[in-house]
PDB file of C-alpha atoms and ligand atoms in Angstrom:
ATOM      1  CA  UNK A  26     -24.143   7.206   4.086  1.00  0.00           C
ATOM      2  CA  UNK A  27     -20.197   7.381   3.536  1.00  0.00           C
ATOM      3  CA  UNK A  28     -18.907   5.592   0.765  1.00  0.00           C
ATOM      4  CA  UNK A  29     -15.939   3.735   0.624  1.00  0.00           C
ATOM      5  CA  UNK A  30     -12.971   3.080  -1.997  1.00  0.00           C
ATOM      6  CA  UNK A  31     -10.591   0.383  -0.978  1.00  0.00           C
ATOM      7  CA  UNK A  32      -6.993  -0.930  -1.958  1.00  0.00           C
ATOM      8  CA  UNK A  33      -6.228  -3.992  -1.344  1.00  0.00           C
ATOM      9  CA  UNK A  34      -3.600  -6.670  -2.699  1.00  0.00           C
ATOM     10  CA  UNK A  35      -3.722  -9.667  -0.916  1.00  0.00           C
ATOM     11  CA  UNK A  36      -6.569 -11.939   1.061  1.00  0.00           C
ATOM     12  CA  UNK A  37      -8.563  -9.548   2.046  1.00  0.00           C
ATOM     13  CA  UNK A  38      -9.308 -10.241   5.600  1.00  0.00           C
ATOM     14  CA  UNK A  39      -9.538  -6.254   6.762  1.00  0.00           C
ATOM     15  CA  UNK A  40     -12.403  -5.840   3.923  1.00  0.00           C
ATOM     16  CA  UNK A  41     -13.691  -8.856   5.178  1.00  0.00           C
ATOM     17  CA  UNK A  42     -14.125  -6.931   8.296  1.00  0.00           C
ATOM     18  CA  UNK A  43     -15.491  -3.660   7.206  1.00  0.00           C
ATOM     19  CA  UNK A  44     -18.149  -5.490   5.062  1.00  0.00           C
ATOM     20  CA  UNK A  45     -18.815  -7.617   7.991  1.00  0.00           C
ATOM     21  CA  UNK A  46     -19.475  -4.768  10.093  1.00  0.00           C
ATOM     22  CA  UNK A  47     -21.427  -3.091   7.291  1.00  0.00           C
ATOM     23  CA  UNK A  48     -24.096  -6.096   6.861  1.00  0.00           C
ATOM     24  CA  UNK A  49     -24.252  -6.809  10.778  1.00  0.00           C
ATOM     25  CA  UNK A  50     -25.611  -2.960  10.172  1.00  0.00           C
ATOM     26  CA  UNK A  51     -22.911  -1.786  13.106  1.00  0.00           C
ATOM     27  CA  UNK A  52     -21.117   0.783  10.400  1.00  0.00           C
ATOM     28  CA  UNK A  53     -23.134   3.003   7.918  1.00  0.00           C
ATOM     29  CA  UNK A  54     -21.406   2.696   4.976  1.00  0.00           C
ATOM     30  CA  UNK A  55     -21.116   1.188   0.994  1.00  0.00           C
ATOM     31  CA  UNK A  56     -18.209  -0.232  -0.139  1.00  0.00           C
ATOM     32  CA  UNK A  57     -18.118   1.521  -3.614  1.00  0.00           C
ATOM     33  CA  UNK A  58     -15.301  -0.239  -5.420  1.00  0.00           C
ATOM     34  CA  UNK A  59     -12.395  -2.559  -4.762  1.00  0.00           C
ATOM     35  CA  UNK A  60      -9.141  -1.431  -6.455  1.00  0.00           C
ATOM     36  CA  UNK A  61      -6.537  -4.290  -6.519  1.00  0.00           C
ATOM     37  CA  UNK A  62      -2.894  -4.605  -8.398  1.00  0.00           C
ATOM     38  CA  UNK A  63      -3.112  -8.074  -7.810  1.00  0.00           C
ATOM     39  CA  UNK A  64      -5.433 -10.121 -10.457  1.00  0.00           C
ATOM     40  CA  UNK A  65      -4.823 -13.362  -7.897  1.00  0.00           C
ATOM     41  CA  UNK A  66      -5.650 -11.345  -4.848  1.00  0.00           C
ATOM     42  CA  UNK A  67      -8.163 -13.521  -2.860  1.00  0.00           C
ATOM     43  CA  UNK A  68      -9.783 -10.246  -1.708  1.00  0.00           C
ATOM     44  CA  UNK A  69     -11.487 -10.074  -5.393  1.00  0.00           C
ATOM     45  CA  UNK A  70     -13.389 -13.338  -4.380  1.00  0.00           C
ATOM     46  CA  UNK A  71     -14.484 -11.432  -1.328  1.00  0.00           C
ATOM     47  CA  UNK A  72     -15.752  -8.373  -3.411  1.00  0.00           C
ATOM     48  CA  UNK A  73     -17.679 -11.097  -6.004  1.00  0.00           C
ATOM     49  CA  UNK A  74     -19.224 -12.691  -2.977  1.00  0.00           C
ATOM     50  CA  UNK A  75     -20.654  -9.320  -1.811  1.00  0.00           C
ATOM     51  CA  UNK A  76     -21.667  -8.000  -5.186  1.00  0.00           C
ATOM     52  CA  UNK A  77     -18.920  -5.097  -4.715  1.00  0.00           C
ATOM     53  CA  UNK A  78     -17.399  -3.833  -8.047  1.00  0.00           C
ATOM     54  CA  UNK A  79     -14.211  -4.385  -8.477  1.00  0.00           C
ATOM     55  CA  UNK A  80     -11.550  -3.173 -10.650  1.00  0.00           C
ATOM     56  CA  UNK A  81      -7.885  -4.722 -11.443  1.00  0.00           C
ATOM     57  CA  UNK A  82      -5.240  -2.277 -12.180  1.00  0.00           C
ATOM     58  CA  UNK A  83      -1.788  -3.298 -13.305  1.00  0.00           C
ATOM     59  CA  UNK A  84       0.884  -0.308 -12.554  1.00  0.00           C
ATOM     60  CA  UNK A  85       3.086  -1.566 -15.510  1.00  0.00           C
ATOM     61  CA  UNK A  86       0.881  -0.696 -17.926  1.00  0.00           C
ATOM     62  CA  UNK A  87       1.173   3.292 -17.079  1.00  0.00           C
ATOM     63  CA  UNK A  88       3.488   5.506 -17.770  1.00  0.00           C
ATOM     64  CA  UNK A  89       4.340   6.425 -14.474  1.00  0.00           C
ATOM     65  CA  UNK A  90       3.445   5.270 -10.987  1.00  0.00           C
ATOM     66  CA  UNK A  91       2.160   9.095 -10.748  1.00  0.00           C
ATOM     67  CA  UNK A  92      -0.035   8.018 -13.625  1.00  0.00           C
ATOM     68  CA  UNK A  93      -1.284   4.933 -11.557  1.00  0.00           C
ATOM     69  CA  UNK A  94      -2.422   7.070  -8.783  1.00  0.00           C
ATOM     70  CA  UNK A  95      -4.073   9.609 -10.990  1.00  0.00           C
ATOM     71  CA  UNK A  96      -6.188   6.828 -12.312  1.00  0.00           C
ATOM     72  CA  UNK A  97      -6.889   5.449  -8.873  1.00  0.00           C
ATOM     73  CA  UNK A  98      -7.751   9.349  -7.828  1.00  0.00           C
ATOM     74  CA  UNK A  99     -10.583   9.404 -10.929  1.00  0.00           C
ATOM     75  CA  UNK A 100     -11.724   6.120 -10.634  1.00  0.00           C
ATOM     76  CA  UNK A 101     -12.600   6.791  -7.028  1.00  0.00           C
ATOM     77  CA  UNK A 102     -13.857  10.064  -7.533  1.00  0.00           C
ATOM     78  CA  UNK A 103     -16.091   8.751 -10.671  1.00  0.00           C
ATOM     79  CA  UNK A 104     -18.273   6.574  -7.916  1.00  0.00           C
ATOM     80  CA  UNK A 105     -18.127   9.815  -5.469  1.00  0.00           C
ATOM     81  CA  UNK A 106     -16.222   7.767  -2.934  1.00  0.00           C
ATOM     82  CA  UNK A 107     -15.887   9.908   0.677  1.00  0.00           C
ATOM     83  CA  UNK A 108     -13.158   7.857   2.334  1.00  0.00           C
ATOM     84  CA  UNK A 109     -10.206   5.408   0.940  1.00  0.00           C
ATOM     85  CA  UNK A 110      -9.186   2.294   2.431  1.00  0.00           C
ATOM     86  CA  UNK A 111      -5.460   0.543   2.375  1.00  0.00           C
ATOM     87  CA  UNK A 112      -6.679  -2.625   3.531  1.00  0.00           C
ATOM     88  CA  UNK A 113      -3.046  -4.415   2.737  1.00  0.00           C
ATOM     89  CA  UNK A 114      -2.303  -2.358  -0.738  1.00  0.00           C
ATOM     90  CA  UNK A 115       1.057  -2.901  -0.117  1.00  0.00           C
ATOM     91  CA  UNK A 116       2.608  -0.368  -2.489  1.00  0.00           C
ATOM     92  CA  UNK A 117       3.321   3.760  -1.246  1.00  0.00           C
ATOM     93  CA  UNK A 118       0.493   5.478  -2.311  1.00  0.00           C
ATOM     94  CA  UNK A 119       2.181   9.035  -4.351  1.00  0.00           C
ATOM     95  CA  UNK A 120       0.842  12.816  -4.459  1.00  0.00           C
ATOM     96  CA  UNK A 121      -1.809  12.340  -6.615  1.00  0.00           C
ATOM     97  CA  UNK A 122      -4.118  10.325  -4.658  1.00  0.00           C
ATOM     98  CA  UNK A 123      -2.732  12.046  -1.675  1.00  0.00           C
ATOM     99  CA  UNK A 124      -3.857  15.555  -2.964  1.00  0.00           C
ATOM    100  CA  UNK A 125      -7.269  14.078  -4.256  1.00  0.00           C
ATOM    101  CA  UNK A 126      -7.969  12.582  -0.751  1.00  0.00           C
ATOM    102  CA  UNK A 127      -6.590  15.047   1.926  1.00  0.00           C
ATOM    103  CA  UNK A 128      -6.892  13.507   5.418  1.00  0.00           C
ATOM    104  CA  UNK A 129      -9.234  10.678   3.788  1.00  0.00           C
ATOM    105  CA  UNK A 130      -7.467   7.948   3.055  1.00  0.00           C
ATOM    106  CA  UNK A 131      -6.754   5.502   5.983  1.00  0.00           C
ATOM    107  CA  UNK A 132      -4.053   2.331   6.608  1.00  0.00           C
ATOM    108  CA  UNK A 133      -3.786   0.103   8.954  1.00  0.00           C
ATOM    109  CA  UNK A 134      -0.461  -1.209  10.296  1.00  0.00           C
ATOM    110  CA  UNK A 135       0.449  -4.435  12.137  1.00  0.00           C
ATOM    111  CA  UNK A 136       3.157  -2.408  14.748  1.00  0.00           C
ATOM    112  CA  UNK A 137       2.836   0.140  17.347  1.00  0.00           C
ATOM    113  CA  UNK A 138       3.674   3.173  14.882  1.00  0.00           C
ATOM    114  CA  UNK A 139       6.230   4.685  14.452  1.00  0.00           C
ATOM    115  CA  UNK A 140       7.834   1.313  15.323  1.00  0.00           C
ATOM    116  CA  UNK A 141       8.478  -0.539  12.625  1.00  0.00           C
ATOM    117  CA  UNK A 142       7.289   0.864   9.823  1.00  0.00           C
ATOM    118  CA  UNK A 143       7.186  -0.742   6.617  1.00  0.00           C
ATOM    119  CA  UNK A 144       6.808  -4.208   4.882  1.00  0.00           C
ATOM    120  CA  UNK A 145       7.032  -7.192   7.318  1.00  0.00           C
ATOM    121  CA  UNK A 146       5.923  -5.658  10.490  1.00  0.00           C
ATOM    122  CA  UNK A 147       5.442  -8.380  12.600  1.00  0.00           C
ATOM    123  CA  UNK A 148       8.734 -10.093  11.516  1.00  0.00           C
ATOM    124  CA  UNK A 149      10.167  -6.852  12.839  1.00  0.00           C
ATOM    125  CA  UNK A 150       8.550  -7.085  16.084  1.00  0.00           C
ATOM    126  CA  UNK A 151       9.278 -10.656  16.538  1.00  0.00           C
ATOM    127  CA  UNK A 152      12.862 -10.112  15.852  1.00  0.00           C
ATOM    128  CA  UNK A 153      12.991  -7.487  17.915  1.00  0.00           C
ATOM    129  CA  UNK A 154      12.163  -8.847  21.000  1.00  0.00           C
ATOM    130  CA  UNK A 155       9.525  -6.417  22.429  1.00  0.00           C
ATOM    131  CA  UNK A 156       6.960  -6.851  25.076  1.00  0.00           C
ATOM    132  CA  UNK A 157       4.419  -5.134  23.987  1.00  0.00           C
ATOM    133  CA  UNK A 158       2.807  -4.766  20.563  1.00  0.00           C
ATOM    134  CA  UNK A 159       0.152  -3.888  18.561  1.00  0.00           C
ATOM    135  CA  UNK A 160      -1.490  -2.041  15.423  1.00  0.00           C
ATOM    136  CA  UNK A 161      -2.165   1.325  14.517  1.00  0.00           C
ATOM    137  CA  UNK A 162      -5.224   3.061  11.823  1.00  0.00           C
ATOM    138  CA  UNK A 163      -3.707   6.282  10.689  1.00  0.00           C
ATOM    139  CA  UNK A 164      -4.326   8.865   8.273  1.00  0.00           C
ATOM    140  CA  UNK A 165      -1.903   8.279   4.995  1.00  0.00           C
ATOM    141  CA  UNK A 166       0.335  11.485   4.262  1.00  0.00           C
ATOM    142  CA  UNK A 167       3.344  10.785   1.595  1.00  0.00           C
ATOM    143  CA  UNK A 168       5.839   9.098   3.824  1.00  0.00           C
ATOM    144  CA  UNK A 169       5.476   5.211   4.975  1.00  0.00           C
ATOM    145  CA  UNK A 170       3.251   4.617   7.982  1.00  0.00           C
ATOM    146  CA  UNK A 171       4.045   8.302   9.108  1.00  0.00           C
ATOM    147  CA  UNK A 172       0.608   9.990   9.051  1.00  0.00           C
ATOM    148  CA  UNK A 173      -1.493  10.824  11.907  1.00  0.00           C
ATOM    149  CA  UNK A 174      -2.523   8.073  13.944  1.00  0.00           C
ATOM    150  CA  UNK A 175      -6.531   7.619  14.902  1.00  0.00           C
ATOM    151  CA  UNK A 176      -6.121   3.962  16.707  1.00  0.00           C
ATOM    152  CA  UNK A 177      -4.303   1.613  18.657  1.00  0.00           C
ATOM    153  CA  UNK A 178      -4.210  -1.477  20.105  1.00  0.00           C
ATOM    154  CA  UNK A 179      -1.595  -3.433  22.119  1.00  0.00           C
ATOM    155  CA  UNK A 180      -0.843  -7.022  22.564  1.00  0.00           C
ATOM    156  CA  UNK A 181       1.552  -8.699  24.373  1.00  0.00           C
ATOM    157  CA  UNK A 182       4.708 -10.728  23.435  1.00  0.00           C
ATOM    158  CA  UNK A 183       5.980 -13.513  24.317  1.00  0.00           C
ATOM    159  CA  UNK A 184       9.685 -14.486  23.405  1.00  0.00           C
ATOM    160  CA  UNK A 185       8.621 -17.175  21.886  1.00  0.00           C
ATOM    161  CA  UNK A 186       6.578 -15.794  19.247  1.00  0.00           C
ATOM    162  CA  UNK A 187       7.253 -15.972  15.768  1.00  0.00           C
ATOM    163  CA  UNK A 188       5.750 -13.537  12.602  1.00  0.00           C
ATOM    164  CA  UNK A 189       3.147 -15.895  12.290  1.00  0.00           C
ATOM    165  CA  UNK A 190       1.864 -16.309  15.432  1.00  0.00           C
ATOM    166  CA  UNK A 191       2.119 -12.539  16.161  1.00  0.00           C
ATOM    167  CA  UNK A 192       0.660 -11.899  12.568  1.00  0.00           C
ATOM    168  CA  UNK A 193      -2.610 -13.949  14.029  1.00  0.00           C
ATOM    169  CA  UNK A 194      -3.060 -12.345  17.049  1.00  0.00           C
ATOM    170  CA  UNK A 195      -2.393  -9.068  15.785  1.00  0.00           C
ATOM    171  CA  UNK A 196      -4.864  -9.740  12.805  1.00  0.00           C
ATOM    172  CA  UNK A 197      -7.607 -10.136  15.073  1.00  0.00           C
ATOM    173  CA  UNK A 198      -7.252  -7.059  16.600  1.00  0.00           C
ATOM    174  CA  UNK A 199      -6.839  -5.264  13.281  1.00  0.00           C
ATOM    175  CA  UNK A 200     -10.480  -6.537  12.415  1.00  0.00           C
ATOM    176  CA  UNK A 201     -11.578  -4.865  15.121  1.00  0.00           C
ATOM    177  CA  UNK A 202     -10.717  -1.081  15.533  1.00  0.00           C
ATOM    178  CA  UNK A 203     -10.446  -1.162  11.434  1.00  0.00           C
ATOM    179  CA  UNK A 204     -13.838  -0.744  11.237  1.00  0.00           C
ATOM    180  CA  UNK A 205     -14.220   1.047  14.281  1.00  0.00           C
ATOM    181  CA  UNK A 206     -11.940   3.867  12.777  1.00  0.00           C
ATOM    182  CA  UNK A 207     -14.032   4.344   9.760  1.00  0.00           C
ATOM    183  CA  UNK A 208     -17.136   3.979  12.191  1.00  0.00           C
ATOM    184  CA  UNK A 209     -15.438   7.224  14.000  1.00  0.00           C
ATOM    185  CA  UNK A 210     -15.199   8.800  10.943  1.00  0.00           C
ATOM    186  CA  UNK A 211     -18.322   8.108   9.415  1.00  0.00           C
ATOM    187  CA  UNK A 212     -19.781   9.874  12.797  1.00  0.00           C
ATOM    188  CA  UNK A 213     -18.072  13.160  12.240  1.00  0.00           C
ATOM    189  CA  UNK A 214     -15.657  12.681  15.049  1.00  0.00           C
ATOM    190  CA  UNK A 215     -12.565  12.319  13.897  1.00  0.00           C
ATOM    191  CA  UNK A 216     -10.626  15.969  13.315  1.00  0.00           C
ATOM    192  CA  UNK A 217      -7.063  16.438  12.266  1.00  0.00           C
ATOM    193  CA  UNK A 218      -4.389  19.014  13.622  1.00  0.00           C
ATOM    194  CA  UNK A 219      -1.001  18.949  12.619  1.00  0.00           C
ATOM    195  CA  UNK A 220      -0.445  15.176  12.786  1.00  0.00           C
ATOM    196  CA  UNK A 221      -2.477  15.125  16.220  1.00  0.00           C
ATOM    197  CA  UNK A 222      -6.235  13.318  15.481  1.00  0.00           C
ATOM    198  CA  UNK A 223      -8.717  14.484  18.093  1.00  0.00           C
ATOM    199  CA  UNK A 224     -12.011  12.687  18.301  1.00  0.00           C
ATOM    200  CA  UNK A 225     -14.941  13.970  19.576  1.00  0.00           C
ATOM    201  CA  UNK A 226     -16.385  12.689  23.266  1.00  0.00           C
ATOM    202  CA  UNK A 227     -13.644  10.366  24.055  1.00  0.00           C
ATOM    203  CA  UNK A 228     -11.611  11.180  27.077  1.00  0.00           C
ATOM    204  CA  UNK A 229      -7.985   9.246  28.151  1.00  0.00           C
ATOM    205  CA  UNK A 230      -8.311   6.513  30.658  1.00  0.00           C
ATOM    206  CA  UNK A 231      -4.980   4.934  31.958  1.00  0.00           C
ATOM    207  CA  UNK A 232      -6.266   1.235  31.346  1.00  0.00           C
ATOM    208  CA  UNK A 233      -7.050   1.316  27.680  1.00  0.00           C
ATOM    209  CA  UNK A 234      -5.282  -0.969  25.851  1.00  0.00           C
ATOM    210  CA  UNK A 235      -7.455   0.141  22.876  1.00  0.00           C
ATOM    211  CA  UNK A 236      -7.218   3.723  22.176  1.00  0.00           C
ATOM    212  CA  UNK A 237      -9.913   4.927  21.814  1.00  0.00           C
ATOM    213  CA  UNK A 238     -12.001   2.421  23.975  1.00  0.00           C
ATOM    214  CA  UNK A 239     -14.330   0.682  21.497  1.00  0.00           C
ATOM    215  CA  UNK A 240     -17.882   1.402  22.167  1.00  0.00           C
TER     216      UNK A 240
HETATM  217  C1  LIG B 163      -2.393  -6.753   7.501  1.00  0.00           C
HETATM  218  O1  LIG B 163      -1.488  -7.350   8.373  1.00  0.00           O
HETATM  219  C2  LIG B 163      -2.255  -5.254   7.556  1.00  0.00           C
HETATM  220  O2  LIG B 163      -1.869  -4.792   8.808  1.00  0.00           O
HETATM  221  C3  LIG B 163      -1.166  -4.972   6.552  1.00  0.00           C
HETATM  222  O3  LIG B 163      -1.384  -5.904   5.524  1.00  0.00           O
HETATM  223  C4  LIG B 163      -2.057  -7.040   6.041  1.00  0.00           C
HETATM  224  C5  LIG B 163      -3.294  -7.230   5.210  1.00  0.00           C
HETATM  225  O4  LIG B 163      -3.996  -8.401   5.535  1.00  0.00           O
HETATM  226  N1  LIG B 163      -1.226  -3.606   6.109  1.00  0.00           N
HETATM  227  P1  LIG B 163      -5.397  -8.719   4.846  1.00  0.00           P
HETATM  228  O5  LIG B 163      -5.149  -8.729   3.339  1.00  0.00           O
HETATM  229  O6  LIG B 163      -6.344  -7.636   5.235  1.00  0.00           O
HETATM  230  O7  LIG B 163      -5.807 -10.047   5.348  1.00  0.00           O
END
């Protein structure tokens, strides 16, 4: 069964997700440890709730933010985790973890990458004044929200929308091809080339608005 490591630094919802999926017994997989840099993150509740260990790390106390991820990297490997979750860790994740995790650590984003990138996503797309947005799982590589993308999903906007009404709507789509990412992965379908992701048995229909269709 794959094991899971996540980040997270904020409320949690995403790991509310994956764990939801996990006990509804639709995604074979342990959540092995929580990681936070937050020691008022709600998402710590979450873990207590579901017996998940958990572990607070504050990045001032290291030498350097290098340092941080190196601990991350062992604590992770110590409980033999397979597959890292950012599930709103909102700092850049550095070489060390990188290297330790090649192609197995996954984000997700609240834009249609490689639109707006970065902190405040859906303030960007509101601001903007798109039509059409969405969120994106990718692979992490050491640049922000640049790695190769596994998922999307699109939602339409309206010009009236603000960040939160877009963060809501985009949310709920987040909860659902979050877990459906790590669901492809768990399955042994997911294969990287380049920064192309190809998964096995899914072929490109012109109506998805999910990509990949969930199944
Ligand atoms: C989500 O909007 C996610 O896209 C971004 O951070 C937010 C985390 O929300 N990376 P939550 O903590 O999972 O509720």
């Amino acid at each position: 069964m794959l094991k899971l490591g996540v980040l997270a630094s904020g409320r949690g919802s995403n790991f509310q997700s994956i764990i939801d999926e996990i006990e509804a017994g639709k995604l074979k997989a342990s959540v092995r440890l929580l990681i936070t840099d937050n020691p008022d993150a709600y998402v710590i509740d979450r873990a207590k709730r579901h017996s998940i260990e958990y572990l607070y790390l504050n990045p001032c106390t290291f030498t350097s933010k290098d340092d941080f991820y190196l601990k991350i990297a062992e604590e992770l490997k110590q409980r033999d985790v397979d597959l890292v979750i950012l599930a709103g860790f909102m700092r850049i994740v550095r070489k060390p973890l990188i290297d330790a995790f090649p192609n197995r650590i996954m984000n997700i984003h609240p834009s249609l990458l490689p639109s707006f990138k970065g902190l405040h996503g859906q303030k960007q797309v509101a601001d903007y004044g798109i039509r059409i947005s969405g969120c994106t799982v990718h692979f992490v590589d050491a640049g922000m929200d640049t790695g190769p993308i596994i998922i999307q999903a699109a939602l339409p906007v309206s010009p009236d929308d603000t960040e939160d009404t877009l963060s809501e709507r985009t949310l709920k789509l987040e909860h659902k091809i979050f877990p459906y990412a790590i669901r492809l992965y768990s399955e042994g379908r997911l294969s990287v080339e380049g920064r192309t992701v190809r998964i096995k048995g899914y072929e490109l229909r012109e109506e998805f608005i999910i990509n990949p269709p969930l199944s």
